[in-house]
Short mmCIF file of C-alpha atoms in Angstrom, two decimals:
data_model
loop_
_atom_site.label_atom_id
_atom_site.label_comp_id
_atom_site.label_asym_id
_atom_site.label_seq_id
_atom_site.Cartn_x
_atom_site.Cartn_y
_atom_site.Cartn_z
CA UNK A 136 0.73 7.65 -5.81
CA UNK A 137 -1.32 5.60 -8.34
CA UNK A 138 -1.93 6.93 -11.83
CA UNK A 139 -4.96 5.77 -13.98
CA UNK A 140 -5.30 6.65 -17.83
CA UNK A 141 -8.21 6.13 -20.14
CA UNK A 142 -9.09 7.74 -23.41
CA UNK A 143 -12.33 8.87 -24.29
CA UNK A 144 -14.27 10.65 -26.99
CA UNK A 145 -16.74 13.37 -25.40
CA UNK A 146 -15.27 16.15 -22.90
CA UNK A 147 -18.82 17.00 -21.92
CA UNK A 148 -19.83 13.91 -20.65
CA UNK A 149 -16.64 13.51 -18.55
CA UNK A 150 -16.73 16.68 -16.99
CA UNK A 151 -20.31 16.33 -16.16
CA UNK A 152 -19.40 13.14 -14.29
CA UNK A 153 -16.73 14.65 -12.27
CA UNK A 154 -18.80 17.37 -11.03
CA UNK A 155 -21.68 15.09 -10.53
CA UNK A 156 -22.52 13.36 -7.12
CA UNK A 157 -20.29 10.25 -7.96
CA UNK A 158 -21.68 6.84 -7.88
CA UNK A 159 -22.15 6.79 -4.20
CA UNK A 160 -22.17 10.51 -3.18
CA UNK A 161 -18.69 10.44 -3.02
CA UNK A 162 -17.99 13.54 -5.07
CA UNK A 163 -17.80 16.70 -2.63
CA UNK A 164 -16.93 20.31 -3.35
CA UNK A 165 -15.85 19.55 -7.22
CA UNK A 166 -13.77 22.61 -8.39
CA UNK A 167 -10.82 23.36 -10.85
CA UNK A 168 -7.35 23.54 -9.23
CA UNK A 169 -5.33 24.00 -12.33
CA UNK A 170 -5.46 24.51 -16.08
CA UNK A 171 -3.02 25.00 -19.01
CA UNK A 172 -0.67 27.91 -19.28
CA UNK A 173 -2.55 30.87 -20.38
CA UNK A 174 -5.83 29.54 -19.23
CA UNK A 175 -6.44 32.52 -17.36
CA UNK A 176 -8.00 32.76 -14.02
CA UNK A 177 -9.65 29.54 -12.75
CA UNK A 178 -12.74 31.24 -11.92
CA UNK A 179 -13.60 32.00 -15.41
CA UNK A 180 -13.39 28.83 -16.51
CA UNK A 181 -15.39 27.06 -13.65
CA UNK A 182 -18.73 25.88 -14.93
CA UNK A 183 -21.19 28.47 -13.66
CA UNK A 184 -24.17 26.91 -11.83
CA UNK A 185 -27.88 27.68 -12.72
CA UNK A 186 -30.79 28.82 -10.38
CA UNK A 187 -31.55 24.98 -9.52
CA UNK A 188 -27.87 24.45 -9.09
CA UNK A 189 -27.29 22.56 -12.23
CA UNK A 190 -23.88 23.54 -13.92
CA UNK A 191 -23.35 24.61 -17.68
CA UNK A 192 -20.23 23.09 -19.12
CA UNK A 193 -20.85 24.26 -22.31
CA UNK A 194 -17.99 27.15 -22.34
CA UNK A 195 -15.45 24.80 -20.65
CA UNK A 196 -16.14 21.95 -23.38
CA UNK A 197 -16.12 24.34 -26.04
CA UNK A 198 -12.50 26.01 -25.14
CA UNK A 199 -11.02 22.27 -24.69
CA UNK A 200 -12.32 20.83 -27.82
CA UNK A 201 -11.36 24.00 -30.17
CA UNK A 202 -7.98 22.60 -30.70
CA UNK A 203 -9.52 19.30 -31.64
CA UNK A 204 -11.74 20.83 -34.14
CA UNK A 205 -9.03 22.52 -35.88
CA UNK A 206 -6.38 19.85 -35.99
CA UNK A 207 -4.66 18.59 -38.68
CA UNK A 208 -5.18 15.00 -37.77
CA UNK A 209 -7.06 14.45 -34.71
CA UNK A 210 -7.30 11.11 -32.82
CA UNK A 211 -10.39 9.04 -32.83
CA UNK A 212 -10.32 9.47 -28.89
CA UNK A 213 -8.86 12.78 -28.35
CA UNK A 214 -9.92 12.91 -24.65
CA UNK A 215 -7.33 12.25 -22.46
CA UNK A 216 -8.13 11.17 -18.52
CA UNK A 217 -5.56 10.61 -15.80
CA UNK A 218 -6.75 10.14 -12.29
CA UNK A 219 -3.97 10.29 -9.48
CA UNK A 220 -4.72 8.93 -6.00
CA UNK A 221 -2.44 9.15 -3.17
CA UNK A 222 -2.25 6.15 -0.42
CA UNK A 223 -4.56 6.37 2.43
CA UNK A 224 -1.99 6.65 4.82
CA UNK A 225 -0.92 9.65 3.15
CA UNK A 226 -1.59 13.23 4.86
CA UNK A 227 -4.09 15.56 3.00
CA UNK A 228 -2.67 17.41 -0.06
CA UNK A 229 -3.80 21.20 -0.53
CA UNK A 230 -5.11 22.73 -3.51
CA UNK A 231 -1.64 24.37 -4.52
CA UNK A 232 0.30 21.00 -3.69
CA UNK A 233 -2.46 19.27 -6.22
CA UNK A 234 -1.83 21.82 -8.84
CA UNK A 235 2.17 21.71 -8.99
CA UNK A 236 2.00 17.86 -8.82
CA UNK A 237 -0.70 17.81 -11.76
CA UNK A 238 1.57 20.43 -13.72
CA UNK A 239 4.83 18.12 -13.08
CA UNK A 240 2.93 15.11 -14.23
CA UNK A 241 1.70 17.00 -17.70
CA UNK A 242 5.11 18.01 -18.19
CA UNK A 243 6.62 14.75 -17.52
CA UNK A 244 3.97 12.60 -19.89
CA UNK A 245 5.06 15.32 -22.49
CA UNK A 246 1.70 16.82 -22.93
CA UNK A 247 2.47 20.15 -21.41
CA UNK A 248 5.99 20.42 -20.96
CA UNK A 249 7.17 23.71 -18.88
CA UNK A 250 7.10 26.79 -20.90
CA UNK A 251 5.54 25.25 -24.38
CA UNK A 252 2.67 27.74 -25.13
CA UNK A 253 1.51 25.43 -27.87
CA UNK A 254 0.95 22.25 -25.69
CA UNK A 255 -2.54 20.68 -25.10
CA UNK A 256 -5.26 22.53 -23.18
CA UNK A 257 -6.18 20.60 -19.50
CA UNK A 258 -7.87 21.11 -16.58
CA UNK A 259 -7.53 19.14 -13.20
CA UNK A 260 -10.85 18.78 -10.88
CA UNK A 261 -10.79 17.93 -7.56
CA UNK A 262 -13.82 16.41 -5.88
CA UNK A 263 -12.10 14.54 -2.85
CA UNK A 264 -9.60 14.36 -0.43
CA UNK A 265 -7.25 11.88 -1.81
CA UNK A 266 -7.52 12.03 -5.54
CA UNK A 267 -7.87 14.39 -8.80
CA UNK A 268 -8.61 14.43 -12.47
CA UNK A 269 -6.80 15.64 -15.00
CA UNK A 270 -8.97 16.18 -18.67
CA UNK A 271 -6.88 17.18 -21.47
CA UNK A 272 -7.32 16.80 -25.26
CA UNK A 273 -4.91 15.64 -27.51
CA UNK A 274 -4.33 18.20 -29.99
CA UNK A 275 -2.13 20.83 -29.35
CA UNK A 276 -2.90 24.80 -29.78
CA UNK A 277 -0.72 24.89 -32.52
CA UNK A 278 -2.77 22.12 -34.51
CA UNK A 279 -0.47 19.23 -34.18
CA UNK A 280 -1.87 15.88 -32.68
CA UNK A 281 -0.18 14.90 -29.17
CA UNK A 282 -0.02 11.08 -29.61
CA UNK A 283 0.91 10.61 -25.73
CA UNK A 284 3.15 7.58 -26.54
CA UNK A 285 4.53 5.90 -23.48
CA UNK A 286 2.09 8.11 -21.18
CA UNK A 287 1.43 5.45 -18.73
CA UNK A 288 5.13 4.73 -17.97
CA UNK A 289 6.05 8.27 -17.96
CA UNK A 290 3.08 9.17 -15.62
CA UNK A 291 4.36 6.29 -13.33
CA UNK A 292 7.65 7.67 -13.28
CA UNK A 293 6.72 10.92 -12.68
CA UNK A 294 4.62 9.82 -9.69
CA UNK A 295 7.69 7.92 -8.13
CA UNK A 296 9.58 11.60 -8.34
CA UNK A 297 6.71 13.22 -6.81
CA UNK A 298 6.46 10.66 -3.96
CA UNK A 299 9.98 11.46 -2.92
CA UNK A 300 9.78 14.97 -3.08
CA UNK A 301 6.20 15.52 -1.22
CA UNK A 302 7.11 12.52 1.44
CA UNK A 303 4.37 10.57 0.32
CA UNK A 304 4.19 6.62 0.09
CA UNK A 305 6.30 4.94 -2.10
CA UNK A 306 4.78 2.90 -4.36
CA UNK A 307 7.37 0.41 -5.87
CA UNK A 308 7.21 -3.01 -7.22
CA UNK A 309 9.44 -5.79 -5.77
CA UNK A 310 9.78 -9.76 -5.74
CA UNK A 311 8.10 -10.03 -2.14
CA UNK A 312 5.85 -6.89 -2.33
CA UNK A 313 2.72 -7.10 -0.76
CA UNK A 314 -0.31 -6.60 -2.91
CA UNK A 315 -2.12 -3.24 -1.78
CA UNK A 316 -5.92 -3.27 -1.64
CA UNK A 317 -7.72 -1.68 -4.48
CA UNK A 318 -9.79 1.55 -4.00
CA UNK A 319 -13.17 -0.49 -4.52
CA UNK A 320 -12.05 -2.87 -1.52
CA UNK A 321 -11.16 0.18 0.72
CA UNK A 322 -14.42 2.17 -0.07
CA UNK A 323 -16.40 -1.18 0.94
CA UNK A 324 -14.58 -1.69 3.93
CA UNK A 325 -15.31 2.14 4.83
CA UNK A 326 -19.11 1.55 3.72
CA UNK A 327 -19.61 -1.11 6.07
CA UNK A 328 -17.69 0.11 8.97
CA UNK A 329 -14.73 -2.61 8.74
CA UNK A 330 -11.68 -1.27 10.11
CA UNK A 331 -9.51 -3.23 7.31
CA UNK A 332 -9.73 -4.41 3.76
CA UNK A 333 -10.46 -8.22 3.14
CA UNK A 334 -7.37 -8.42 1.52
CA UNK A 335 -5.55 -7.18 4.66
CA UNK A 336 -6.95 -9.45 6.71
CA UNK A 337 -6.41 -12.58 4.83
CA UNK A 338 -2.63 -11.27 3.83
CA UNK A 339 -2.18 -11.48 7.63
CA UNK A 340 -3.85 -14.63 8.48
CA UNK A 341 -1.54 -16.67 5.37
CA UNK A 342 1.22 -14.83 7.27
CA UNK A 343 0.77 -16.55 10.49
CA UNK A 344 -0.06 -19.78 9.03
CA UNK A 345 3.30 -19.72 6.92
CA UNK A 346 5.32 -18.78 9.78
CA UNK A 347 3.95 -21.46 12.03
CA UNK A 348 3.39 -24.49 9.48
CA UNK A 349 5.38 -26.95 7.70
CA UNK A 350 3.59 -28.85 4.78
CA UNK A 351 1.19 -27.27 2.71
CA UNK A 352 -1.72 -29.62 4.52
CA UNK A 353 -0.99 -28.06 7.84
CA UNK A 354 -0.93 -24.46 6.48
CA UNK A 355 -4.08 -25.12 5.16
CA UNK A 356 -5.01 -26.78 8.59
CA UNK A 357 -3.96 -23.58 10.41
CA UNK A 358 -5.79 -21.05 7.70
CA UNK A 359 -9.24 -23.23 8.55
CA UNK A 360 -8.28 -22.97 12.27
CA UNK A 361 -8.59 -19.28 11.97
CA UNK A 362 -12.08 -19.60 10.28
CA UNK A 363 -11.44 -19.10 7.01
CA UNK A 364 -12.52 -20.59 3.95
CA UNK A 365 -9.85 -22.61 1.84
CA UNK A 366 -9.70 -23.66 -1.49
CA UNK A 367 -6.70 -25.53 -2.72
CA UNK A 368 -6.31 -25.73 -6.55
CA UNK A 369 -5.76 -28.91 -8.18
CA UNK A 370 -3.75 -29.41 -11.40
CA UNK A 371 -5.18 -29.78 -14.28
CA UNK A 372 -2.32 -32.25 -16.00
CA UNK A 373 -1.27 -34.36 -12.80
CA UNK A 374 -4.33 -35.46 -11.16
CA UNK A 375 -4.33 -35.25 -7.23
CA UNK A 376 -1.50 -32.55 -7.33
CA UNK A 377 -2.28 -29.47 -5.34
CA UNK A 378 -0.70 -26.17 -7.22
CA UNK A 379 -2.35 -23.37 -5.96
CA UNK A 380 -5.03 -22.43 -3.18
CA UNK A 381 -7.52 -19.57 -2.40
CA UNK A 382 -8.80 -18.34 0.92
CA UNK A 383 -11.99 -16.18 1.91
CA UNK A 384 -13.32 -14.93 4.91
CA UNK A 385 -16.40 -16.78 6.07
CA UNK A 386 -19.18 -14.55 4.97
CA UNK A 387 -22.20 -14.94 2.66
CA UNK A 388 -21.10 -14.77 -0.93
CA UNK A 389 -17.36 -14.82 0.23
CA UNK A 390 -14.75 -13.03 -2.11
CA UNK A 391 -11.63 -15.39 -2.70
CA UNK A 392 -8.24 -14.28 -2.92
CA UNK A 393 -5.42 -16.46 -4.28
CA UNK A 394 -2.07 -16.31 -2.40
CA UNK A 395 -0.43 -14.45 -5.41
CA UNK A 396 -3.06 -11.70 -4.94
CA UNK A 397 -1.94 -10.87 -1.31
CA UNK A 398 1.57 -10.98 -1.90
CA UNK A 399 4.10 -12.57 -4.61
CA UNK A 400 5.56 -14.94 -1.99
CA UNK A 401 2.55 -16.52 -0.59
CA UNK A 402 1.90 -18.25 -3.70
CA UNK A 403 2.20 -22.03 -2.69
CA UNK A 404 5.23 -22.63 -4.88
CA UNK A 405 6.88 -19.94 -3.18
CA UNK A 406 5.88 -21.66 0.10
CA UNK A 407 6.75 -24.76 -0.47
CA UNK A 408 10.40 -23.54 -1.58
CA UNK A 409 10.67 -22.10 2.09
CA UNK A 410 9.68 -25.18 3.92
CA UNK A 411 11.72 -27.59 2.21
CA UNK A 412 14.83 -25.74 3.56
CA UNK A 413 15.46 -28.11 6.84
CA UNK A 414 15.06 -26.58 10.30
CA UNK A 415 17.95 -26.26 12.58
CA UNK A 416 18.43 -28.62 15.35
CA UNK A 417 16.68 -28.23 18.90
CA UNK A 418 19.10 -26.50 21.39
CA UNK A 419 20.80 -29.15 23.82
CA UNK A 420 18.26 -28.60 26.48
CA UNK A 421 15.53 -28.12 24.43
CA UNK A 422 13.97 -25.22 26.33
CA UNK A 423 16.24 -22.47 25.40
CA UNK A 424 14.77 -21.41 22.30
CA UNK A 425 13.60 -18.03 22.92
CA UNK A 426 17.42 -16.83 23.93
CA UNK A 427 18.69 -18.93 20.73
CA UNK A 428 16.34 -16.71 18.73
CA UNK A 429 17.14 -13.38 20.86
CA UNK A 430 20.91 -14.29 20.07
CA UNK A 431 20.24 -14.58 16.43
CA UNK A 432 18.23 -11.45 16.30
CA UNK A 433 21.25 -9.31 18.09
CA UNK A 434 23.80 -10.90 15.89
CA UNK A 435 22.32 -10.95 12.45
CA UNK A 436 21.12 -7.52 10.77
CA UNK A 437 19.78 -8.71 7.60
CA UNK A 438 16.97 -10.73 8.94
CA UNK A 439 13.85 -8.38 8.89
CA UNK A 440 11.46 -10.75 7.09
CA UNK A 441 12.26 -13.49 9.45
CA UNK A 442 11.48 -10.51 12.03
CA UNK A 443 8.04 -10.42 10.42
CA UNK A 444 7.13 -14.09 10.46
CA UNK A 445 8.36 -14.03 14.30
CA UNK A 446 6.34 -11.03 15.18
CA UNK A 447 3.26 -12.71 13.41
CA UNK A 448 3.28 -15.93 15.53
CA UNK A 449 4.33 -14.03 18.89
CA UNK A 450 1.13 -11.87 18.42
CA UNK A 451 -0.72 -15.07 18.57
CA UNK A 452 0.90 -16.50 21.78
CA UNK A 453 2.26 -14.32 23.70
CA UNK A 454 0.34 -13.71 27.00
CA UNK A 455 -1.82 -10.54 27.26
CA UNK A 456 -4.66 -9.47 24.78
CA UNK A 457 -3.14 -5.81 25.10
CA UNK A 458 0.53 -7.20 24.18
CA UNK A 459 -1.09 -9.29 21.37
CA UNK A 460 -3.02 -6.48 19.92
CA UNK A 461 0.38 -4.31 19.86
CA UNK A 462 2.56 -6.74 18.35
CA UNK A 463 -0.10 -7.32 15.67
CA UNK A 464 0.28 -3.73 14.57
CA UNK A 465 3.97 -3.92 14.94
CA UNK A 466 3.96 -7.07 12.54
CA UNK A 467 1.93 -5.31 10.10
CA UNK A 468 4.03 -2.07 10.41
CA UNK A 469 7.62 -4.04 9.85
CA UNK A 470 6.05 -6.27 7.32
CA UNK A 471 5.42 -2.99 5.24
CA UNK A 472 8.79 -1.46 5.82
CA UNK A 473 10.93 -4.63 5.56
CA UNK A 474 9.38 -6.89 2.49
CA UNK A 475 9.20 -4.53 -0.50
CA UNK A 476 12.76 -3.70 -0.14
CA UNK A 477 14.78 -6.58 0.40
CA UNK A 478 15.86 -10.29 -0.04
CA UNK A 479 17.30 -11.99 2.64
CA UNK A 480 19.95 -14.70 2.56
CA UNK A 481 18.24 -17.88 1.99
CA UNK A 482 20.12 -19.82 4.83
CA UNK A 483 20.31 -17.12 7.59
CA UNK A 484 16.15 -16.73 6.70
CA UNK A 485 15.79 -20.59 6.84
CA UNK A 486 17.75 -20.67 10.18
CA UNK A 487 15.33 -18.15 11.95
CA UNK A 488 12.36 -19.32 10.15
CA UNK A 489 13.07 -22.64 11.57
CA UNK A 490 13.48 -21.58 14.86
CA UNK A 491 10.22 -19.36 14.97
CA UNK A 492 8.13 -22.67 13.71
CA UNK A 493 9.54 -24.53 16.81
CA UNK A 494 8.51 -21.57 19.02
CA UNK A 495 5.02 -22.10 18.01
CA UNK A 496 4.95 -25.95 18.34
CA UNK A 497 6.44 -25.58 22.02
CA UNK A 498 4.51 -22.98 22.84
CA UNK A 499 7.00 -20.99 24.59
CA UNK A 500 6.23 -17.68 23.92
CA UNK A 501 2.71 -18.49 25.70
CA UNK A 502 4.62 -19.76 28.68
CA UNK A 503 4.39 -17.15 31.48
CA UNK A 504 7.85 -18.74 32.90
CA UNK A 505 9.28 -17.26 29.67
CA UNK A 506 8.37 -13.58 30.52
CA UNK A 507 11.72 -11.96 30.77
CA UNK A 508 13.17 -13.94 27.81
CA UNK A 509 10.16 -12.47 25.65
CA UNK A 510 10.72 -9.06 26.79
CA UNK A 511 14.10 -9.26 26.03
CA UNK A 512 13.53 -10.57 22.42
CA UNK A 513 11.02 -8.03 21.89
CA UNK A 514 13.32 -5.31 22.88
CA UNK A 515 16.03 -6.64 20.40
CA UNK A 516 13.60 -6.57 17.59
CA UNK A 517 12.99 -2.89 18.55
CA UNK A 518 16.46 -2.17 18.13
CA UNK A 519 16.49 -3.82 14.78
CA UNK A 520 13.23 -2.07 13.30
CA UNK A 521 15.07 1.21 14.39
CA UNK A 522 18.07 0.75 12.43
CA UNK A 523 15.90 -0.42 9.58
CA UNK A 524 14.42 2.96 9.81
CA UNK A 525 17.64 4.81 9.77
CA UNK A 526 18.61 2.75 6.54
CA UNK A 527 15.46 3.82 4.91
CA UNK A 528 15.72 7.60 6.06
CA UNK A 529 19.38 7.36 4.49
CA UNK A 530 17.96 6.19 1.11
CA UNK A 531 14.92 8.67 1.41
CA UNK A 532 12.59 6.12 1.56
CA UNK A 533 10.32 8.30 3.88
CA UNK A 534 7.27 5.79 4.00
CA UNK A 535 9.21 2.84 4.76
CA UNK A 536 11.28 4.44 7.43
CA UNK A 537 8.01 5.75 9.19
CA UNK A 538 6.64 2.36 8.94
CA UNK A 539 9.72 0.72 10.76
CA UNK A 540 9.93 3.55 13.05
CA UNK A 541 6.20 2.80 14.13
CA UNK A 542 7.39 -0.63 14.49
CA UNK A 543 10.10 -0.05 16.71
CA UNK A 544 7.45 2.41 18.98
CA UNK A 545 4.88 -0.44 19.10
CA UNK A 546 7.67 -2.95 20.13
CA UNK A 547 9.19 -1.11 23.01
CA UNK A 548 5.47 -0.41 24.24
CA UNK A 549 5.18 -4.06 23.95
CA UNK A 550 8.39 -4.85 26.09
CA UNK A 551 8.07 -2.02 28.79
CA UNK A 552 5.95 -4.02 31.09
CA UNK A 553 6.76 -6.95 32.96
CA UNK A 554 3.68 -8.20 33.75
CA UNK A 555 2.10 -9.14 30.22
CA UNK A 556 -1.42 -10.38 31.43
CA UNK A 557 -2.38 -7.44 33.63
CA UNK A 558 -3.80 -4.47 31.57
CA UNK A 559 -3.59 -3.62 27.94
CA UNK A 560 -0.94 -1.60 27.22
CA UNK A 561 -0.95 1.80 25.15
CA UNK A 562 2.03 2.63 23.33
CA UNK A 563 3.39 5.91 24.33
CA UNK A 564 5.66 8.22 22.28
CA UNK A 565 9.15 9.60 23.00
CA UNK A 566 11.10 11.58 21.31
CA UNK A 567 13.23 8.45 19.58
CA UNK A 568 9.92 8.01 17.68
CA UNK A 569 9.66 11.24 16.06
CA UNK A 570 11.25 11.29 12.12
CA UNK A 571 14.04 13.40 11.54
CA UNK A 572 13.35 16.96 10.37
CA UNK A 573 12.78 16.59 6.86
CA UNK A 574 13.99 18.99 4.14
CA UNK A 575 12.00 21.05 1.93
CA UNK A 576 11.28 18.67 -0.71
CA UNK A 577 9.66 16.25 1.63
CA UNK A 578 7.20 19.22 2.91
CA UNK A 579 6.12 19.46 -0.45
CA UNK A 580 7.23 22.98 -0.91
#
């Protein structure tokens, strides 16, 4: 859940926008769902609609602005506006749940502590399924100014607690965290009927190229082979040296994304540090790579990031379009579950990375003669994903546990049929895929 806080001067103008149609007619059924302690029934505060459907905001504006007009030292921008948005993968929340969430945020920010009868006046307006808006005035009812110091940090901390309590997507920064699509990117994809945002597509292609490539030139070549536009960034102080890159989908007026905008471990310096680690030698017979990778996966339980790299490569090479689609979904799910939480031991990850690159270069994953070995490998990664889900459950990282469990389900489906090229596979659910019973905090009660 992501809070966004801005300050303003006019309550009436903000209320008219929140109750209006929105910039793209996205505001649906705007209504009050919560207000300050002592505000009375929400129905009495709701702006009434006239004959032509136009609402009258004068009464609500008046009651919100009254403490500001009588305040001892009101701020220049007395309107505090905070929007809260859930992740697209989260379940819809009821009005009552949003009301409790808003009350907790206002209390933890310090503007309206529980039981404080003299706190600021505020209302919460809902006009969409996945977000809500809080409108407050920064003068308390006892005429003192509420300066809302550290409000952004406090709101973030409140949201982290509420995510765990309600079983929502847990937003957390980490050294290898993926960059989530912005609301504008998600809305654009929906508007154009695209299944996912450009950022998600580009990150997946960069993950594959990073796992399969060696030096930067080969990385750029693989990206171009997939049909993407690639723009290396040259050093401004050392002529001829490439210091970064941007990629874009080949469309009119392409939108460019640097590696750091996709994920912090996809910057060119991070990739070069990874590629500099020497790959391990080939097995003695040069043909047993899949078995060697399977043994490494089975023996080492701390190589989730390497498993992601392996799945991104396998999704391009294994026979059968159905299995490739499933592996691509599994790779995305395991990437979400593994990368934000862990940093792998450098040598262990390098060993597996070297083997993944050799699997890509030798094409053994695409060889029909290796079908049984490939299925055994996928089953081993599925067991690792299940173990990762149990670990996240133990730490109450509910969203990461769900992603890891989804990856395990998809991998078991991909490993189920012994004939990879016959027909597309349909993942089936079984009892092992169901999350454990959540406690009342996870249900949002």
